[in-house]
CSV table of C-alpha atoms in Angstrom, one decimal:
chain,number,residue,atom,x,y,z
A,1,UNK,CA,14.5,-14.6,0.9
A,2,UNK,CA,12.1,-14.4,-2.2
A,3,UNK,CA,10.2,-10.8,-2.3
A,4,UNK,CA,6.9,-10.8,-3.5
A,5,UNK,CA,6.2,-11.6,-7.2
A,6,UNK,CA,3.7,-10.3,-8.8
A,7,UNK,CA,3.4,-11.8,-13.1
A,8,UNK,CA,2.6,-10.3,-15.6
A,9,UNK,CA,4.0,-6.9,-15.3
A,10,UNK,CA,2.3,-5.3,-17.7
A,11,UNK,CA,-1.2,-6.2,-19.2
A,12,UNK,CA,-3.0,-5.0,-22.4
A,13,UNK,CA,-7.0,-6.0,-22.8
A,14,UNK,CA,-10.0,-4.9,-24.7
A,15,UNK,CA,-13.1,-3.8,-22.7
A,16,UNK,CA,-15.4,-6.7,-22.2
A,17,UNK,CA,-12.6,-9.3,-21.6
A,18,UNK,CA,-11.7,-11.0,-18.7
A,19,UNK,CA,-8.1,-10.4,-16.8
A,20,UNK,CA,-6.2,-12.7,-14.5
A,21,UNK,CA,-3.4,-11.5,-12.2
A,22,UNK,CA,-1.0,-13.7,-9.8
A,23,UNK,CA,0.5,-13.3,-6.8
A,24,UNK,CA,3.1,-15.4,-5.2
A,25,UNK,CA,3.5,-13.9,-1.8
A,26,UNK,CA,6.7,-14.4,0.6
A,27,UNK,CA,7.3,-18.0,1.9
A,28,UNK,CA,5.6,-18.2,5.6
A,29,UNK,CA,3.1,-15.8,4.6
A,30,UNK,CA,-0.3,-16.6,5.0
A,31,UNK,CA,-2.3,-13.6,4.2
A,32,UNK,CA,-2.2,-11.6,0.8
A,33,UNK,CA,-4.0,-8.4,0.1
A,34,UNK,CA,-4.7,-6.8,-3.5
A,35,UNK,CA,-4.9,-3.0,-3.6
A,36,UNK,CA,-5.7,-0.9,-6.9
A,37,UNK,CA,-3.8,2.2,-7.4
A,38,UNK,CA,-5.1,5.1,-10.2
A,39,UNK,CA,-4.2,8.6,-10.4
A,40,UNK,CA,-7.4,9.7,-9.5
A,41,UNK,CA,-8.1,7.6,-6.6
A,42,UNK,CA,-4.9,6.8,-5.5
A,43,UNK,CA,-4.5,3.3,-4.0
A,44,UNK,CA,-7.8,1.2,-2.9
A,45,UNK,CA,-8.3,-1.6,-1.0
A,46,UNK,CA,-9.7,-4.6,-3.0
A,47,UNK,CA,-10.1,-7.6,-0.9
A,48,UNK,CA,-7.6,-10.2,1.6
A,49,UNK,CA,-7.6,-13.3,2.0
A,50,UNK,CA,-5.8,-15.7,4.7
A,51,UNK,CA,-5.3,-19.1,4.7
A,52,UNK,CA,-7.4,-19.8,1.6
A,53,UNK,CA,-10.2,-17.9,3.2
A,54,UNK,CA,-11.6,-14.2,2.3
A,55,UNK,CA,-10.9,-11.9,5.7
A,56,UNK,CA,-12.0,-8.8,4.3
A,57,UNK,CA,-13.5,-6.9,1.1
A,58,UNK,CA,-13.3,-3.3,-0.1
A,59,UNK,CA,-16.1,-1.4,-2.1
A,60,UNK,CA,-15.7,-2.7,-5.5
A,61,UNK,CA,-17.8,-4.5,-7.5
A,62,UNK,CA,-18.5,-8.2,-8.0
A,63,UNK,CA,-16.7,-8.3,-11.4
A,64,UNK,CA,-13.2,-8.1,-9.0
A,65,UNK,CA,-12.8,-11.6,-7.3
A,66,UNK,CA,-10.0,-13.4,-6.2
A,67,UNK,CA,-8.8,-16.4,-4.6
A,68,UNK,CA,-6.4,-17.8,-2.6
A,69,UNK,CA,-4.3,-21.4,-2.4
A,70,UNK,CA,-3.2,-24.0,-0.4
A,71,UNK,CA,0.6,-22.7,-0.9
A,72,UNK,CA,-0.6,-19.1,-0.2
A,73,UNK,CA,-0.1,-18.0,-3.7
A,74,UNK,CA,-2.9,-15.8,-4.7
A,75,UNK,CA,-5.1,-14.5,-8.0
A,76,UNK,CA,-7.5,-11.9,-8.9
A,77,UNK,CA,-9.8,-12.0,-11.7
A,78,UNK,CA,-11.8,-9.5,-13.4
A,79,UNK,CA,-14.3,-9.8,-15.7
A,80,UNK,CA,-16.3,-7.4,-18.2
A,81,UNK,CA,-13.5,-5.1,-17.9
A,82,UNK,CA,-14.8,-1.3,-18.2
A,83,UNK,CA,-12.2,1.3,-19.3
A,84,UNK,CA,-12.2,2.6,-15.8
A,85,UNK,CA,-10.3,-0.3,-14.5
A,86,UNK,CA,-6.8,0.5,-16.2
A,87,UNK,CA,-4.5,0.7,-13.2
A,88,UNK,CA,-1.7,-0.5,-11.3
A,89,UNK,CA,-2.8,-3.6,-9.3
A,90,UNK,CA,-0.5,-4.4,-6.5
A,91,UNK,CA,-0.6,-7.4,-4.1
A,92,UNK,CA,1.2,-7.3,-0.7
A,93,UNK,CA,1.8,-10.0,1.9
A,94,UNK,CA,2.0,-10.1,5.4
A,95,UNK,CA,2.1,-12.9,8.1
A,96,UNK,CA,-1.4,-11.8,8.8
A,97,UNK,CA,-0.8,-11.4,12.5
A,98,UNK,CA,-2.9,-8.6,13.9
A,99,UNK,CA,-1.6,-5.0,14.9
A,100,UNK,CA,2.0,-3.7,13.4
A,101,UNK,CA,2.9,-6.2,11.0
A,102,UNK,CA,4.0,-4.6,8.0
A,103,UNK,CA,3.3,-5.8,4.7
A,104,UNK,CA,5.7,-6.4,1.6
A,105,UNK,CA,4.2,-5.2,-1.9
A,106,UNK,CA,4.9,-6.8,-5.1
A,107,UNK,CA,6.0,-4.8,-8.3
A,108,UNK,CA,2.4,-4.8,-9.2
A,109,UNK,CA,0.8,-5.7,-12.4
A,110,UNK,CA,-0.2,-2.7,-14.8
A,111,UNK,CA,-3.4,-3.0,-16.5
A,112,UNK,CA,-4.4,-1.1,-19.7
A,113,UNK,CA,-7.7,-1.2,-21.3
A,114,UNK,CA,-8.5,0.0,-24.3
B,1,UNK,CA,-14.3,4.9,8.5
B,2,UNK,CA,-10.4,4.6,9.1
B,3,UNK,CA,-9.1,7.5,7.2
B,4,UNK,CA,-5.5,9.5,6.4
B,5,UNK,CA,-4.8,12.9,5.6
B,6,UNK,CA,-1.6,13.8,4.3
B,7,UNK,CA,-0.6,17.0,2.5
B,8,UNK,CA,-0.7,16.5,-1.5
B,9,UNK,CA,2.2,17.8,-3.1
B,10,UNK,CA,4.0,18.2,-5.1
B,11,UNK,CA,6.8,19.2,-2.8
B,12,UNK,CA,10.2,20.2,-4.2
B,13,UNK,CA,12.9,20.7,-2.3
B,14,UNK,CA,16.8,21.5,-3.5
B,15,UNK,CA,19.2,18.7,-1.9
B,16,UNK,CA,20.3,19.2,1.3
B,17,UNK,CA,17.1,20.7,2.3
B,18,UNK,CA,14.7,19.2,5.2
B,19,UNK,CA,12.0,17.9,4.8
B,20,UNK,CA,8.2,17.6,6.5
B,21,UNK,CA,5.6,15.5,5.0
B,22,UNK,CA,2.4,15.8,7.4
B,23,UNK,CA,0.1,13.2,7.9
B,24,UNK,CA,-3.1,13.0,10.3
B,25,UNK,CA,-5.4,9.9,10.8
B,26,UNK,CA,-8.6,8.8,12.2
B,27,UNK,CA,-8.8,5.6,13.4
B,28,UNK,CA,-10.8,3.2,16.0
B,29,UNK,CA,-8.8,1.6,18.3
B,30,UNK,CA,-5.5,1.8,18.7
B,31,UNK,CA,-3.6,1.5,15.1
B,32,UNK,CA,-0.4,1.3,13.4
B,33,UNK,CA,1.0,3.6,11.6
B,34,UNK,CA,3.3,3.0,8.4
B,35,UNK,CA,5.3,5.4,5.8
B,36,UNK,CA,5.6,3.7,2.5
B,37,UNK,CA,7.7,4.7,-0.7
B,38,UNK,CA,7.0,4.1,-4.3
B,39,UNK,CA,9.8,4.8,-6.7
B,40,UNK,CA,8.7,5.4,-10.2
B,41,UNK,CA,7.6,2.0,-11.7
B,42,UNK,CA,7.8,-0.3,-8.7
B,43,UNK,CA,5.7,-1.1,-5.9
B,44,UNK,CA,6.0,0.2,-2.2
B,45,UNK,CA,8.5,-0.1,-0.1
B,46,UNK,CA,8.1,0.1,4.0
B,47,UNK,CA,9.8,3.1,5.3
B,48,UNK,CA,9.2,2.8,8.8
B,49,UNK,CA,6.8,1.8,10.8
B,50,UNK,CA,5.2,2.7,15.0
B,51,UNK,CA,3.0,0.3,16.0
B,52,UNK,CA,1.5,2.5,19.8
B,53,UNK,CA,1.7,6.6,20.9
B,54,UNK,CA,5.0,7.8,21.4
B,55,UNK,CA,7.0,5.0,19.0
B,56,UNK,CA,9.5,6.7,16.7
B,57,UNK,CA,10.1,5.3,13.5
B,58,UNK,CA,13.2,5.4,11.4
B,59,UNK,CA,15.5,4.4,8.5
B,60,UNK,CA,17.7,5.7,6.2
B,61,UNK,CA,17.8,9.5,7.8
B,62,UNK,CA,14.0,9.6,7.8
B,63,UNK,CA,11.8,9.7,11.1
B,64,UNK,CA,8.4,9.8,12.1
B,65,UNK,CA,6.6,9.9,15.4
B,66,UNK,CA,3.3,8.5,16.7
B,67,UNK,CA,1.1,11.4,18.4
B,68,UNK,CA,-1.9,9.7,19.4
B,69,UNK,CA,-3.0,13.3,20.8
B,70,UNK,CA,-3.0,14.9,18.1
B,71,UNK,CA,-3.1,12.0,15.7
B,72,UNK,CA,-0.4,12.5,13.6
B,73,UNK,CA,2.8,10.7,12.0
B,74,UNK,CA,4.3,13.3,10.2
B,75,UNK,CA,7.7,12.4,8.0
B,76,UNK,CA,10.8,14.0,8.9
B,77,UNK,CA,14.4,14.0,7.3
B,78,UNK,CA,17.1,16.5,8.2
B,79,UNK,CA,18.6,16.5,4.7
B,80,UNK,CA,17.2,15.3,1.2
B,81,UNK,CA,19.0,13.5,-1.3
B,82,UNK,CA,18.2,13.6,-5.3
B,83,UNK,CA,17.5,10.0,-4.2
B,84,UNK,CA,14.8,10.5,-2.3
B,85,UNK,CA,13.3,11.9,-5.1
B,86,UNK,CA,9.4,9.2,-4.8
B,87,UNK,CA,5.9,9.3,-3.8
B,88,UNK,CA,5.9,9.0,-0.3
B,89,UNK,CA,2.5,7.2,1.2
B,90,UNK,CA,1.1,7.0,5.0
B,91,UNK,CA,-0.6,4.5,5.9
B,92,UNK,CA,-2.5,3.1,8.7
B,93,UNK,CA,-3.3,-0.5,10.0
B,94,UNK,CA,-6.2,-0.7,12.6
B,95,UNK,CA,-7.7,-4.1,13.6
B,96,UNK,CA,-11.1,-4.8,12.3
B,97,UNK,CA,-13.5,-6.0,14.9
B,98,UNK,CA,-14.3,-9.5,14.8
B,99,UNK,CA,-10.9,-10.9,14.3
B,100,UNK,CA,-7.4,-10.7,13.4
B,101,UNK,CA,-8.1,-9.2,9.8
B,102,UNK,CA,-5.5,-6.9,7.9
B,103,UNK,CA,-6.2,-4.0,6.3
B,104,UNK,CA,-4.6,-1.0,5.3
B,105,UNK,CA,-5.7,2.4,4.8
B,106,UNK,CA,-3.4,4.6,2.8
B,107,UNK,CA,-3.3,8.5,2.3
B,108,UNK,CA,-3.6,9.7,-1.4
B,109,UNK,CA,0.5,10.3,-1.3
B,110,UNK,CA,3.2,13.4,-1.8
B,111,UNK,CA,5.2,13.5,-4.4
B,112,UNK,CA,8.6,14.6,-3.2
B,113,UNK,CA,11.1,16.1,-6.4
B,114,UNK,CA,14.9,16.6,-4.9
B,115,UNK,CA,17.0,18.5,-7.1
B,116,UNK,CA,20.5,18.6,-7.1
């Protein structure tokens, strides 16, 4: 069984540009989350999203979006990018069943900008 | 707010040594709790997992319990490997009210260094 996959791996943008990062999550999975991981915050909760349909949002701003489709697979754009969001941007999937399902993370995607 | 506390690090231990990484939570409800690992460049990996009080957790020599009285999961292993040698994360998954929804909460992690 296919692990989470998580393209590209690695990411280099100016500031003011827009990024776009996939997901593909593991087959029979319905519900992807994306979670941002930095050195100084350590790792954040962005947003999930279930059946093509946003369950829940973390405190970022509206320049971090994402979207989900029909086969599960997921993206998250950001736009304007600010120096501040160089990071490690991981995706995990889960069933999406509530309580102690656990989720599978992807390799992540690291983000520079410079 | 769901939160976890877990002791920062770094921790080094020599191999062979045991090992205690402690990790409180505050949670509504009636959560489950997670250990997750993160080898240098990859993602996480699920540890273990208890998903109500009293659960144990375990795999590959490493334990942790669920104490819903004193809300802790601390990480346990009898003996270290250089292998072991990661960032080790808790974590904790409590159900939002409204619905099914699915989110975790992680602790800032401890970086564990095993040296031969």
């Amino acid at each position: 069984k296919a692990g989470v996959t998580q393209t590209p791996r690695y990411l280099i943008k100016t500031r003011g540009q827009q990024v776009t990062l996939s997901c593909s999550p593991i087959s029979g999975h319905r519900s992807v989350s994306w979670y941002q991981q930095t050195p100084g915050q350590g790792l954040q909760f962005l947003f999930e999203y279930f059946s093509e349909t946003q369950r829940n949002k973390g405190n970022f701003p509206g320049r971090f979006s994402g979207r989900q489709f029909s086969n599960s697979r997921s993206e998250m754009n950001v736009s304007t990018l600010e120096l501040g969001d160089s990071a490690l941007y991981l995706c995990a999937s889960s069933s999406g069943v509530v309580g102690g399902t656990e989720a599978f993370f992807g390799q992540g995607t690291r983000l520079t900008v410079v | 707010g769901d939160s976890v506390t877990q002791m920062e690090g770094p921790v080094t231990l020599s191999e062979e040594a045991f090992l205690t990484i402690n990790c409180t939570y505050t949670a509504t409800g009636y959560p489950s709790l997670f250990w997750y690992v993160q080898y240098p460049g990859e993602g996480l990996q699920l540890l273990l997992k208890a998903t109500k009080a009293d659960d144990k957790g375990s795999n590959k020599g490493f334990e942790a319990t669920y104490r819903k009285e004193t809300t802790s999961f601390h990480l346990e292993k009898g003996s270290v490997q250089v292998s072991d040698s990661a960032v080790y994360f808790c974590a904790l998954n409590a159900p939002l009210s409204g619905g099914s929804n699915y989110k975790l909460t992680f602790g800032k992690g401890t970086l564990l260094t095993v040296n031969p």
